[in-house]
Short mmCIF file of C-alpha atoms in Angstrom, two decimals:
data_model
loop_
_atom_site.label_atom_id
_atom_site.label_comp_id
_atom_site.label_asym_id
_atom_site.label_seq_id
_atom_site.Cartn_x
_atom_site.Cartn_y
_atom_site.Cartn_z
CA UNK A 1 3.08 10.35 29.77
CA UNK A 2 4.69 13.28 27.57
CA UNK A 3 6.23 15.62 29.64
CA UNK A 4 7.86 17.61 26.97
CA UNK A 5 8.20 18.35 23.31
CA UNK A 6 10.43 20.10 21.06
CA UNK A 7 11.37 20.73 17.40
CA UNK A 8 14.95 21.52 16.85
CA UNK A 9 16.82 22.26 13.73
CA UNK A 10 20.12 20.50 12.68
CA UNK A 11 22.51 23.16 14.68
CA UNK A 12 20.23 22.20 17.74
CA UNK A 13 17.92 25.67 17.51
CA UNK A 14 14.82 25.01 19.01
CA UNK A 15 12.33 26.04 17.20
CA UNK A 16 9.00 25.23 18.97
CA UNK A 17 8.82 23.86 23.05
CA UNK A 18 6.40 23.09 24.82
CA UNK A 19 6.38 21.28 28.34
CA UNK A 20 3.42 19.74 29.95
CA UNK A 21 4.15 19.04 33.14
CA UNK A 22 6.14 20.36 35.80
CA UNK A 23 9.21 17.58 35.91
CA UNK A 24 11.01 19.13 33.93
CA UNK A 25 12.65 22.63 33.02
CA UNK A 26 13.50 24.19 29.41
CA UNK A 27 17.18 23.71 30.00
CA UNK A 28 16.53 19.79 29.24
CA UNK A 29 16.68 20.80 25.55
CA UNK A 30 20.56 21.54 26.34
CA UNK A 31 20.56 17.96 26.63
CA UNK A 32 19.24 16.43 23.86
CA UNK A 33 21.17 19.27 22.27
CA UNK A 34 24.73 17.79 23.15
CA UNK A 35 23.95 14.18 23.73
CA UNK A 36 22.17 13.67 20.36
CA UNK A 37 22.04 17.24 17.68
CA UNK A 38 26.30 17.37 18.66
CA UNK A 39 26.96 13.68 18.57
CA UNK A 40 26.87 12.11 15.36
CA UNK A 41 27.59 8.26 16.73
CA UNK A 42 24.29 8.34 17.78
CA UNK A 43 21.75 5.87 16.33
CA UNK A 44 19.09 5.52 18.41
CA UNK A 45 15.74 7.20 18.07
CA UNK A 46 15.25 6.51 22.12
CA UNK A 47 18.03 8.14 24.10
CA UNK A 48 17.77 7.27 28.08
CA UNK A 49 19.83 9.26 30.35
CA UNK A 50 19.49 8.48 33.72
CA UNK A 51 16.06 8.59 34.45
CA UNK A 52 14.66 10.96 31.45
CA UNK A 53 14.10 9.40 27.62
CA UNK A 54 14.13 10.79 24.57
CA UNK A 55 12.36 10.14 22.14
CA UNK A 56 12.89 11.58 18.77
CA UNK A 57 12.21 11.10 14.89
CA UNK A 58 14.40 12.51 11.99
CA UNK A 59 12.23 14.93 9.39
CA UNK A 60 14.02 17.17 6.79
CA UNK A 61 16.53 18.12 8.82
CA UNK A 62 14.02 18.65 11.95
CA UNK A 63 14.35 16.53 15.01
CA UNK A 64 10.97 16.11 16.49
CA UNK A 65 11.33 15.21 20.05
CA UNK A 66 8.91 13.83 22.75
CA UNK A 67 10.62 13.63 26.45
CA UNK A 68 9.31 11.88 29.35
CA UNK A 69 10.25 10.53 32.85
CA UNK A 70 8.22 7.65 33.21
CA UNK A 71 8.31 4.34 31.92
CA UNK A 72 6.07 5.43 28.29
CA UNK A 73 5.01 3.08 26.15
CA UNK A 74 7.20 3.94 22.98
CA UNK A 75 5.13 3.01 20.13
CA UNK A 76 2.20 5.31 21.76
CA UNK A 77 5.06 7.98 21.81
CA UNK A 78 6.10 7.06 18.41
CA UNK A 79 2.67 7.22 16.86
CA UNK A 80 2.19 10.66 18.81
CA UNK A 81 5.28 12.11 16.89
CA UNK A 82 4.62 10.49 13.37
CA UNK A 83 0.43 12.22 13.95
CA UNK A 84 2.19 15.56 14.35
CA UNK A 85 4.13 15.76 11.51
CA UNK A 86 1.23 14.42 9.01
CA UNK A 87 -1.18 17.05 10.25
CA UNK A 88 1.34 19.44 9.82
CA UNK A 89 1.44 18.47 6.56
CA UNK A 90 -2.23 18.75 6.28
CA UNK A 91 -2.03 22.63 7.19
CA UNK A 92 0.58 23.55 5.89
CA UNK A 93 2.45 21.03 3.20
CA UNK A 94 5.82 20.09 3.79
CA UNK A 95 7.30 20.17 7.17
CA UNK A 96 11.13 22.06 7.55
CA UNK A 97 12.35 24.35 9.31
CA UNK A 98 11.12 27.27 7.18
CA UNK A 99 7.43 25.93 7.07
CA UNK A 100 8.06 26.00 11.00
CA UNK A 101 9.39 29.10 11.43
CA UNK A 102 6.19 31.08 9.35
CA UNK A 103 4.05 28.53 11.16
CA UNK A 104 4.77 28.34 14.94
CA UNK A 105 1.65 30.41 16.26
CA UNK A 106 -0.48 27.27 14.40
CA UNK A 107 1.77 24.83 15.70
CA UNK A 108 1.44 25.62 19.22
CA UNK A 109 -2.21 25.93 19.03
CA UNK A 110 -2.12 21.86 17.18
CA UNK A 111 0.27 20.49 19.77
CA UNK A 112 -2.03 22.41 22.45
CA UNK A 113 -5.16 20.78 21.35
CA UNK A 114 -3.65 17.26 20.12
CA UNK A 115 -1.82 16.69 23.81
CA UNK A 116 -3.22 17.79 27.30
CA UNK A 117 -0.97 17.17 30.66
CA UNK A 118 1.09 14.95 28.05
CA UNK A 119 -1.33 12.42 26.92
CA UNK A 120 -2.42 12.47 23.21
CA UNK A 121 -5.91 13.25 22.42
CA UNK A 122 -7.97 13.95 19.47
CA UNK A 123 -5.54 13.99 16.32
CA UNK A 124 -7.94 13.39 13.58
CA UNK A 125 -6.76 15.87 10.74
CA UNK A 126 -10.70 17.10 9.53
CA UNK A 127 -11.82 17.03 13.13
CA UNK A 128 -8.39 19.50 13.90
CA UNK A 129 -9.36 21.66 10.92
CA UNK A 130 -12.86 22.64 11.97
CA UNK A 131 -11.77 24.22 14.97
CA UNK A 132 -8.29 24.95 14.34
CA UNK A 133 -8.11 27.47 11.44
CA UNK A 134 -5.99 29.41 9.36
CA UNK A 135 -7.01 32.14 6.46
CA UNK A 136 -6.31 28.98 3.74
CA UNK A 137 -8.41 26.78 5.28
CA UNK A 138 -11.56 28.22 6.67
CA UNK A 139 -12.60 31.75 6.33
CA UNK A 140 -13.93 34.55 8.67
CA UNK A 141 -17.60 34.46 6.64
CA UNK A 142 -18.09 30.64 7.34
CA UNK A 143 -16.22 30.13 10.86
CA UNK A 144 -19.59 31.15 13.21
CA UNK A 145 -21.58 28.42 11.05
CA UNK A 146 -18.69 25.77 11.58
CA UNK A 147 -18.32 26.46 15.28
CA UNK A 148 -21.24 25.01 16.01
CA UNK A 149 -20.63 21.91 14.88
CA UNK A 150 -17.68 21.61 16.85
CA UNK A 151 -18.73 20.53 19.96
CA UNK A 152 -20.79 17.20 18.94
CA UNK A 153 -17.72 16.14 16.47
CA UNK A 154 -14.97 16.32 19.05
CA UNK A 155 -17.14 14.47 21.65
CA UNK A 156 -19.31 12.48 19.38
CA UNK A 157 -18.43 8.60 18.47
CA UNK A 158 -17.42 9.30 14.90
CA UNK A 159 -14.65 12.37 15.51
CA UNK A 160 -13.16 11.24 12.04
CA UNK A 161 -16.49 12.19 9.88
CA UNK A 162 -18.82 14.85 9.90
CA UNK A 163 -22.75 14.37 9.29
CA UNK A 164 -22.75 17.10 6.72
CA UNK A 165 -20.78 15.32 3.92
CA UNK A 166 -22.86 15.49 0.64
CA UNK A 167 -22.10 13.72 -2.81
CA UNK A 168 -23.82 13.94 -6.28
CA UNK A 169 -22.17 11.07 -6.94
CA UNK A 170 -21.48 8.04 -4.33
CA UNK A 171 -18.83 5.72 -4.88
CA UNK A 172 -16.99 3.33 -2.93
CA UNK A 173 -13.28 2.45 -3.96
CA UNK A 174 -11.46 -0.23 -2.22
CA UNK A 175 -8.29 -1.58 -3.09
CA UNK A 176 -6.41 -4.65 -1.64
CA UNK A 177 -2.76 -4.03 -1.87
CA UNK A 178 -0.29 -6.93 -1.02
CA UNK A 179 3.73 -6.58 -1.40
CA UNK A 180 5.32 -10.33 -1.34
CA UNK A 181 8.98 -11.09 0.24
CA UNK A 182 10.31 -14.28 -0.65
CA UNK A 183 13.93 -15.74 -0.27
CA UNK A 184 14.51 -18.89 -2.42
CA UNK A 185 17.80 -20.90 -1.94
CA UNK A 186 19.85 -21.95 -4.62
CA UNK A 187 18.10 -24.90 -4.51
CA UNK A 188 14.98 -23.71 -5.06
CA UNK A 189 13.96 -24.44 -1.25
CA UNK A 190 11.26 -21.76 0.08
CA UNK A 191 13.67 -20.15 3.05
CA UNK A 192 11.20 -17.48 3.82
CA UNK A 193 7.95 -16.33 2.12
CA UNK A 194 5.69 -13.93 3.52
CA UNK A 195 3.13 -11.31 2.09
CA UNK A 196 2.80 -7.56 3.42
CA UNK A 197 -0.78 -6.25 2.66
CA UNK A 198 -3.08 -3.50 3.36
CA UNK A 199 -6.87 -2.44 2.09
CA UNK A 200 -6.79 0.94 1.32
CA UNK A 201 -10.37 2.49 0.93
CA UNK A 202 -11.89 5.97 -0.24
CA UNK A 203 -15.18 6.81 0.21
CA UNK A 204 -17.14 9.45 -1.26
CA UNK A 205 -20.72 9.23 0.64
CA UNK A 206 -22.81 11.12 1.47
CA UNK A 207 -24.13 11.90 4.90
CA UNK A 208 -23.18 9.11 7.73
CA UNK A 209 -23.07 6.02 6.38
CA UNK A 210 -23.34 2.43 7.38
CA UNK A 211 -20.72 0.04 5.58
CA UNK A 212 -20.58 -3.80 6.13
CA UNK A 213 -17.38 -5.61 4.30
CA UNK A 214 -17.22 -8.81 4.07
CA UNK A 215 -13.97 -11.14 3.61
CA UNK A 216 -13.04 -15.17 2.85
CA UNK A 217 -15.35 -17.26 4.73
CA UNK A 218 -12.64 -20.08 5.07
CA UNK A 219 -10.42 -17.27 7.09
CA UNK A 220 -8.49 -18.05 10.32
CA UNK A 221 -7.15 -15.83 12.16
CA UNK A 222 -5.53 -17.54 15.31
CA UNK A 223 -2.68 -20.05 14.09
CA UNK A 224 -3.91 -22.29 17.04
CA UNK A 225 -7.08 -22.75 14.89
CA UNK A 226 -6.53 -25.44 12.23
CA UNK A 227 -8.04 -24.34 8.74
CA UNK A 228 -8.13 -26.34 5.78
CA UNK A 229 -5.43 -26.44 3.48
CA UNK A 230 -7.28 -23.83 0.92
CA UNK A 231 -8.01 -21.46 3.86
CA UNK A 232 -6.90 -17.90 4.13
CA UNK A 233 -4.38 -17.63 7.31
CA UNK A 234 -4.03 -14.76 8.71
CA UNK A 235 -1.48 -14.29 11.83
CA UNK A 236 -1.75 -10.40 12.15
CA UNK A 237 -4.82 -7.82 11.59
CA UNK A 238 -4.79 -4.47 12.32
CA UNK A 239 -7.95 -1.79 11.61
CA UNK A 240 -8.67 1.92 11.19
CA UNK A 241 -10.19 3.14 14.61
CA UNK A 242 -13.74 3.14 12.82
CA UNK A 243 -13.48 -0.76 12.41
CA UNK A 244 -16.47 -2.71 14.93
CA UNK A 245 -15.60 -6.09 15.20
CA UNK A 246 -18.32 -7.38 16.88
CA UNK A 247 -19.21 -10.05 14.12
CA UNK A 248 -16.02 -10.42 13.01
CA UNK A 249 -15.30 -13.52 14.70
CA UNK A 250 -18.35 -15.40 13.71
CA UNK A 251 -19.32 -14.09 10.30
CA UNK A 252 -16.16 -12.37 9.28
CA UNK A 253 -17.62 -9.43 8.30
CA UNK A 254 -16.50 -5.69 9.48
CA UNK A 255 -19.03 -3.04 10.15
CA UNK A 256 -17.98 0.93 10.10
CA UNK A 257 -18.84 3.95 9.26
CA UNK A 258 -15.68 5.35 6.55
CA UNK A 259 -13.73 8.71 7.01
CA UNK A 260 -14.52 10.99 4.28
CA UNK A 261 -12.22 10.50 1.48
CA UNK A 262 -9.17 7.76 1.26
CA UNK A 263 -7.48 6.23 4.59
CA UNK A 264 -6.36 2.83 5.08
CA UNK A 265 -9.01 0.60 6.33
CA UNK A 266 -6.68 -3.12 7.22
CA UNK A 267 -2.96 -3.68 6.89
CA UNK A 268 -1.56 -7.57 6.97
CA UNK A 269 1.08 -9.79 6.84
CA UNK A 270 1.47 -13.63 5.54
CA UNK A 271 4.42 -15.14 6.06
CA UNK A 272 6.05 -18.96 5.89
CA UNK A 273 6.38 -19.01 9.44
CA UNK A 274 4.09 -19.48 12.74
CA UNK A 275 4.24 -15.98 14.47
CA UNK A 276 2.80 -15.34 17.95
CA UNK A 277 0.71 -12.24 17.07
CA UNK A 278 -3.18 -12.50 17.22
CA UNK A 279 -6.33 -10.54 16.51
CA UNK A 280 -7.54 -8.47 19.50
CA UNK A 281 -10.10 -6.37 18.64
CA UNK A 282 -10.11 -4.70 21.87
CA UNK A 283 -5.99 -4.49 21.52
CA UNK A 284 -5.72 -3.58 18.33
CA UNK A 285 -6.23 0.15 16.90
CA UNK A 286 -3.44 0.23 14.41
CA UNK A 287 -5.32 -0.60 10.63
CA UNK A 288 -3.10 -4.02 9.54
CA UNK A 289 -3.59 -7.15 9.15
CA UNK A 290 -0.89 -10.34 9.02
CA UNK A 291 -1.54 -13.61 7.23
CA UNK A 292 1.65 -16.58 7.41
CA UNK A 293 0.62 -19.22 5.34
CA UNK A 294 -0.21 -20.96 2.04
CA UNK A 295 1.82 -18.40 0.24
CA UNK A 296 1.07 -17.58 -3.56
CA UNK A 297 4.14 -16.80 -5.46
CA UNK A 298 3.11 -15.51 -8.44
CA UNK A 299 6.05 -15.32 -10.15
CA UNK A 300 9.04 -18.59 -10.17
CA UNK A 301 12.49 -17.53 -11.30
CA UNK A 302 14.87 -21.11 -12.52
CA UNK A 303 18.78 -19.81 -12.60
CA UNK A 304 21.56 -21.64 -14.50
CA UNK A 305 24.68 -19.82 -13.47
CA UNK A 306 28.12 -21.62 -14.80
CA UNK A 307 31.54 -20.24 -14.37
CA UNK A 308 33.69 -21.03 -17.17
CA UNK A 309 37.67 -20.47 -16.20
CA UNK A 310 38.41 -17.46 -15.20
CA UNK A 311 36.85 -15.52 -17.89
CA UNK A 312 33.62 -15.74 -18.20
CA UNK A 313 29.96 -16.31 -16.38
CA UNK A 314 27.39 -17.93 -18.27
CA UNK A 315 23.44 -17.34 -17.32
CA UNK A 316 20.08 -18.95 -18.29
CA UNK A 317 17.49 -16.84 -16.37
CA UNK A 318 13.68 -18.71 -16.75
CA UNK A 319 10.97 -16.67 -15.58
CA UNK A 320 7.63 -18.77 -15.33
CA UNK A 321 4.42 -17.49 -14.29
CA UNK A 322 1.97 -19.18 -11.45
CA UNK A 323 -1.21 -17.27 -12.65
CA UNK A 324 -4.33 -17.28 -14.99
CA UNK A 325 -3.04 -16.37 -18.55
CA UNK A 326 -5.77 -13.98 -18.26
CA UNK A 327 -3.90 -11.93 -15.73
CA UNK A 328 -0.67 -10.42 -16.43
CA UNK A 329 2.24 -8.95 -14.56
CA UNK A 330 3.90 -5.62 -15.52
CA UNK A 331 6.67 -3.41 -14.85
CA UNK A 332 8.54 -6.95 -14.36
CA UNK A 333 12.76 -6.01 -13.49
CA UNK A 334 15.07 -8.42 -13.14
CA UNK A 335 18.04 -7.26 -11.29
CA UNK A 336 21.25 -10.28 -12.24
CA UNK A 337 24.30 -9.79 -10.35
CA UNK A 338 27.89 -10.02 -12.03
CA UNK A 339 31.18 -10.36 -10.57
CA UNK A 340 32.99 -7.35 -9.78
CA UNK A 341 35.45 -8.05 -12.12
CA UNK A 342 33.36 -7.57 -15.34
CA UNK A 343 34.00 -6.01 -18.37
CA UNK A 344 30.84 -6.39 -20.56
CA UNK A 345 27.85 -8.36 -20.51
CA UNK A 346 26.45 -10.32 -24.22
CA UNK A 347 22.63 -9.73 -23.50
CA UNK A 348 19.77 -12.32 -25.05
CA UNK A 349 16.37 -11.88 -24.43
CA UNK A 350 13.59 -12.34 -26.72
CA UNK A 351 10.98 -10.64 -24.33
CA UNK A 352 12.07 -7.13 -23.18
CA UNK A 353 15.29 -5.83 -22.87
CA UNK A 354 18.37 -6.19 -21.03
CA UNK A 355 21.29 -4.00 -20.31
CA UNK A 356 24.55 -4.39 -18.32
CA UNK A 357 25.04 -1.98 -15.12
CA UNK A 358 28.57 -1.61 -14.74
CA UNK A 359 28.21 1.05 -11.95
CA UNK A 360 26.31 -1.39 -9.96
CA UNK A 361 28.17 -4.57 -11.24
CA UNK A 362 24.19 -5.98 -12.66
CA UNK A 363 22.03 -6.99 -15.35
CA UNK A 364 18.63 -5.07 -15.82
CA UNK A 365 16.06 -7.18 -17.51
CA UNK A 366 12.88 -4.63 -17.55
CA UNK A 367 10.03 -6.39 -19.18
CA UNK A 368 6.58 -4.16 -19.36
CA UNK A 369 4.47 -7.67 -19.44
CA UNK A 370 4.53 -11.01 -19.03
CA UNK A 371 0.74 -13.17 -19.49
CA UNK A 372 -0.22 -15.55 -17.23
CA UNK A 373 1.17 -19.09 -18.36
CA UNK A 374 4.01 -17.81 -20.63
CA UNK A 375 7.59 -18.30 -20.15
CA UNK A 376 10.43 -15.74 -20.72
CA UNK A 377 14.29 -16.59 -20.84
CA UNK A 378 17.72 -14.44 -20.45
CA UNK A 379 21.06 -16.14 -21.86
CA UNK A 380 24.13 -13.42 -21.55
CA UNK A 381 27.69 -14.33 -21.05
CA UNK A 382 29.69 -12.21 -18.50
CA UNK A 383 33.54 -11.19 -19.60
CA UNK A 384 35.89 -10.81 -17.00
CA UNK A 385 39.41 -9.61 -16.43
CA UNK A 386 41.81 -12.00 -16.88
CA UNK A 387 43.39 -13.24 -13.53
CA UNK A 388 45.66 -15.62 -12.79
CA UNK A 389 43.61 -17.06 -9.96
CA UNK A 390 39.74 -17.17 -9.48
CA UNK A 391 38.10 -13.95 -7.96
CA UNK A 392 35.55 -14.91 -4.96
CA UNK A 393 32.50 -13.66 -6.36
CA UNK A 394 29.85 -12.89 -3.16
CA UNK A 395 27.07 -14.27 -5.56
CA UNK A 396 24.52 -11.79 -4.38
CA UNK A 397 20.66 -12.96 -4.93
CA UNK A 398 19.13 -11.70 -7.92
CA UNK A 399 16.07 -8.95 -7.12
CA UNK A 400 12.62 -9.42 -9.13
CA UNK A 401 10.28 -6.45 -9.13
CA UNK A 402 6.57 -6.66 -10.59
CA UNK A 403 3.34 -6.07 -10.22
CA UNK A 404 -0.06 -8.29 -10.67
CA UNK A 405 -3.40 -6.88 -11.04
CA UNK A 406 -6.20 -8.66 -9.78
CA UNK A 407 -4.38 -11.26 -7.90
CA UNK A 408 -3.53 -11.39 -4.31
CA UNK A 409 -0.68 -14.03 -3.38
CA UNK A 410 -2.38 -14.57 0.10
CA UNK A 411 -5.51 -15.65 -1.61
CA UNK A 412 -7.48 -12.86 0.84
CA UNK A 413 -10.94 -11.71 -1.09
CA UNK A 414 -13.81 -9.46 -0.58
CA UNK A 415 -16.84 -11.43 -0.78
CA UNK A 416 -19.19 -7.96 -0.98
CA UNK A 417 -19.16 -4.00 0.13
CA UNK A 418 -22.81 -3.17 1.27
CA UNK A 419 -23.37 0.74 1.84
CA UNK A 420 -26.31 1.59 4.19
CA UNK A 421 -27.58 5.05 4.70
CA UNK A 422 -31.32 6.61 5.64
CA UNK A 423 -31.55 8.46 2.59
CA UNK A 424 -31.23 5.20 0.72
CA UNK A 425 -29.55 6.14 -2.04
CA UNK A 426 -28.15 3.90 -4.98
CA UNK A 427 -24.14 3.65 -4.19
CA UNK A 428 -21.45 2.26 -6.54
CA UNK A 429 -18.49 -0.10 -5.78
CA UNK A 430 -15.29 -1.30 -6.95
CA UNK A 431 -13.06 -3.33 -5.70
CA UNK A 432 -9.02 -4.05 -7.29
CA UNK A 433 -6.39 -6.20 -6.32
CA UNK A 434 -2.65 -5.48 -6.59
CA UNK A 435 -0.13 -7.76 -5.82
CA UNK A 436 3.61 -6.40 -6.05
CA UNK A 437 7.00 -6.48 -5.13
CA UNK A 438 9.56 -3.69 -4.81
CA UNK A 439 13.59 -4.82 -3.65
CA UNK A 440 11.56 -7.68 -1.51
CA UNK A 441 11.63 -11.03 -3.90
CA UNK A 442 15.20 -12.76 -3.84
CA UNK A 443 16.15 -15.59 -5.49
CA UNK A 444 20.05 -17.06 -4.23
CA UNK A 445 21.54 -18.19 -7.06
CA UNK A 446 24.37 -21.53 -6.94
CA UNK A 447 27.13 -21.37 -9.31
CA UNK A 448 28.63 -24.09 -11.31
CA UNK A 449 32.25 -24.31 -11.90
CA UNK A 450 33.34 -25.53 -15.39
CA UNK A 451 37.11 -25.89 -16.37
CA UNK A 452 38.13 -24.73 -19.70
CA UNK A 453 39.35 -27.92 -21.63
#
């Protein structure tokens, strides 16, 4: 698949190469060299000239390049390049051209073991480290003892956990993250609403446990199912390798036994519209999951935007909440946009505060709460330059960031965590929900033109 790879620096030094096969020769570095280091028009992380493609990704300065002849499947590629640099992060921190330079005995012996005759193999970072050691890591005293555990780990089911793992205390952490993206017309008319999530899980348990998760029971994956109109849709899941999804289908319940320590267990995505992605467990190794409809929003934003002459903008932001009043969102920012005309900004709030940008022609409303059920309001009137005709204002949207604890806008739950193990010990669990939304929620806003009398 791979038949090359190289890390070059930004004068187009190369730094580490290694090829795999025989298709190719080191002068094909002079290539990428001039067609992509010397040429800054190019875009493209996928360069195809004639019948060789490369592949490369951007890192401090550091192209990271993967070159091939045949017809590669470029997210496989991808993935290979984006598991290189995060276990060289694992070894040694971050990844430039210095790190490379005092590293490149380690970094041969990583892209050695992680790729043979070009195809990627076993690139789990705490397999990698028990056999692949520096003085920081593992020590002379202890490296006999770990070397026999090398073999069974590398070819055993579970390469991404040893059996050793030991805990005085074992807990379970699980936390369902979901990031909303809406676009709301002027009118108030849902143009697009979809919800980006993820279940992020760290385990600290001993020896090799069993887990068994369990999510909504009125959950449909397939849109060419029908669900009722309170069930969970989901369009798009994605699990960690260690996901079995044998029952999955019928009880929808995953069974697996967790990495040692955090990693991120399902990744989603709920959106508005029908999308033509499915489950397939037998597909699917990336950890996400995608859900399109019935849509929480958990936050509703009502503009009143009038132009008065030429001289001023008048706004009435609302901000109304869709959630139990014993929930609350924080971290709330309101991001108004102003003509670029503007001189100052008369800010009103009675929740907050709110300060004209003039470097970035906005208003910042930053409120640190807002309680389920209550309502907040922004009046401010905008002076502009006077003009002798009417500037055309773009009327950008105005941004909303926030975040929600314990609330998850696709309504996706976890019905139970059960921990199984043959020592039988007593195991705690806790599971949070976070609903957020960072440069993602939009709200178009229609202007009203009143002439001055």
């Amino acid at each position: 698949m791979i038949s090359a790879f190289f890390i070059f620096n930004q004068k187009g030094e190369v730094l580490i190469s290694r090829l795999y096969r025989t298709d190719f020769k080191r002068s094909i570095a002079d290539v990428f060299r001039i067609q992509v280091v010397s040429n800054s028009d190019v875009r493209s992380p996928i360069i195809t000239l004639g019948s060789t493609s490369f592949f490369h990704v951007r890192m401090n300065n550091l192209y990271i390049v993967a070159v091939t002849k045949t017809n590669a499947n470029a997210a496989l590629v991808f993935e290979f390049c984006y598991r290189f640099i995060n276990i060289a992060k694992s070894y040694f921190g971050k990844v430039d051209e210095e790190s490379v330079k005092n590293n490149f005995v380690l970094i041969y012996e990583l892209i050695d073991e992680i790729c043979d005759f070009g195809y990627p193999q076993n690139s789990e970072i705490d397999t990698l480290k028990s056999y692949i050691t520096t003085e920081s890591i593992v020590s002379t005293a202890i490296a006999a003892e770990e070397s026999s555990k090398i073999t069974s780990q590398a070819t055993g089911a579970t390469s991404w956990r040893r059996g050793d793992v030991k805990y005085k205390k074992n807990e379970a952490f699980v936390d369902v993250v979901e990031t909303v993206n809406l676009s709301m017309s002027a009118k108030g008319t849902t143009l697009r609403a979809d919800v980006d999530g993820h279940i992020q899980m760290r385990a600290y348990l001993s020896g090799t446990p069993e887990c068994k998760f369990g999510l909504n029971d009125k959950l449909v994956i397939d849109k060419s199912e029908h669900g009722t109109s309170d069930a969970v849709e989901l369009d798009d899941c994605r699990f960690h390798q260690c996901v079995r999804l044998h029952d999955f289908n019928s009880t929808r319940t995953i069974s697996f036994i967790p990495p040692d320590g955090e990693f991120e267990l399902m990744r989603c995505v709920t959106n508005s519209s029908s999308l033509q992605n499915t489950i397939n467990p037998m597909q699917r190794t990336h950890n996400s999951y995608r859900s399109t409809s019935n849509v929480k929003l958990p936050l509703r934003i009502i503009p009143t935007v009038n132009e008065i002459g030429t001289s001023q903008v008048q706004y009435t932001i609302t901000i109304k909440t869709s959630f139990d009043n014993k929930l609350s969102a924080t971290n709330v920012v309101l991001r108004i946009p102003t003509p670029l005309n503007t001189t100052s900004v008369d800010c009103k709030v009675a929740n907050g505060k709110a300060k004209y940008v003039p470097a970035e022609n906005v208003v910042v409303w930053k409120l640190p709460r807002i309680q389920g059920g209550q309502e907040c309001t922004f009046t401010g009137t905008a002076y502009l330059t006077s003009t002798t005709t009417r500037q055309v204002w773009a009327r950008p949207p105005i941004d909303v960031d926030f975040q929600v604890l314990m609330f998850t806008a696709s309504g996706l739950i976890v019905r139970f965590l059960k921990v199984f193990e043959k020592g039988n010990y007593q195991s705690i669990k806790w599971v949070r929900y976070l609903t957020k939304a960072e440069g993602t929620y939009q709200i178009r806003v229609s202007v009203r033109i009143v002439c001055q009398g």
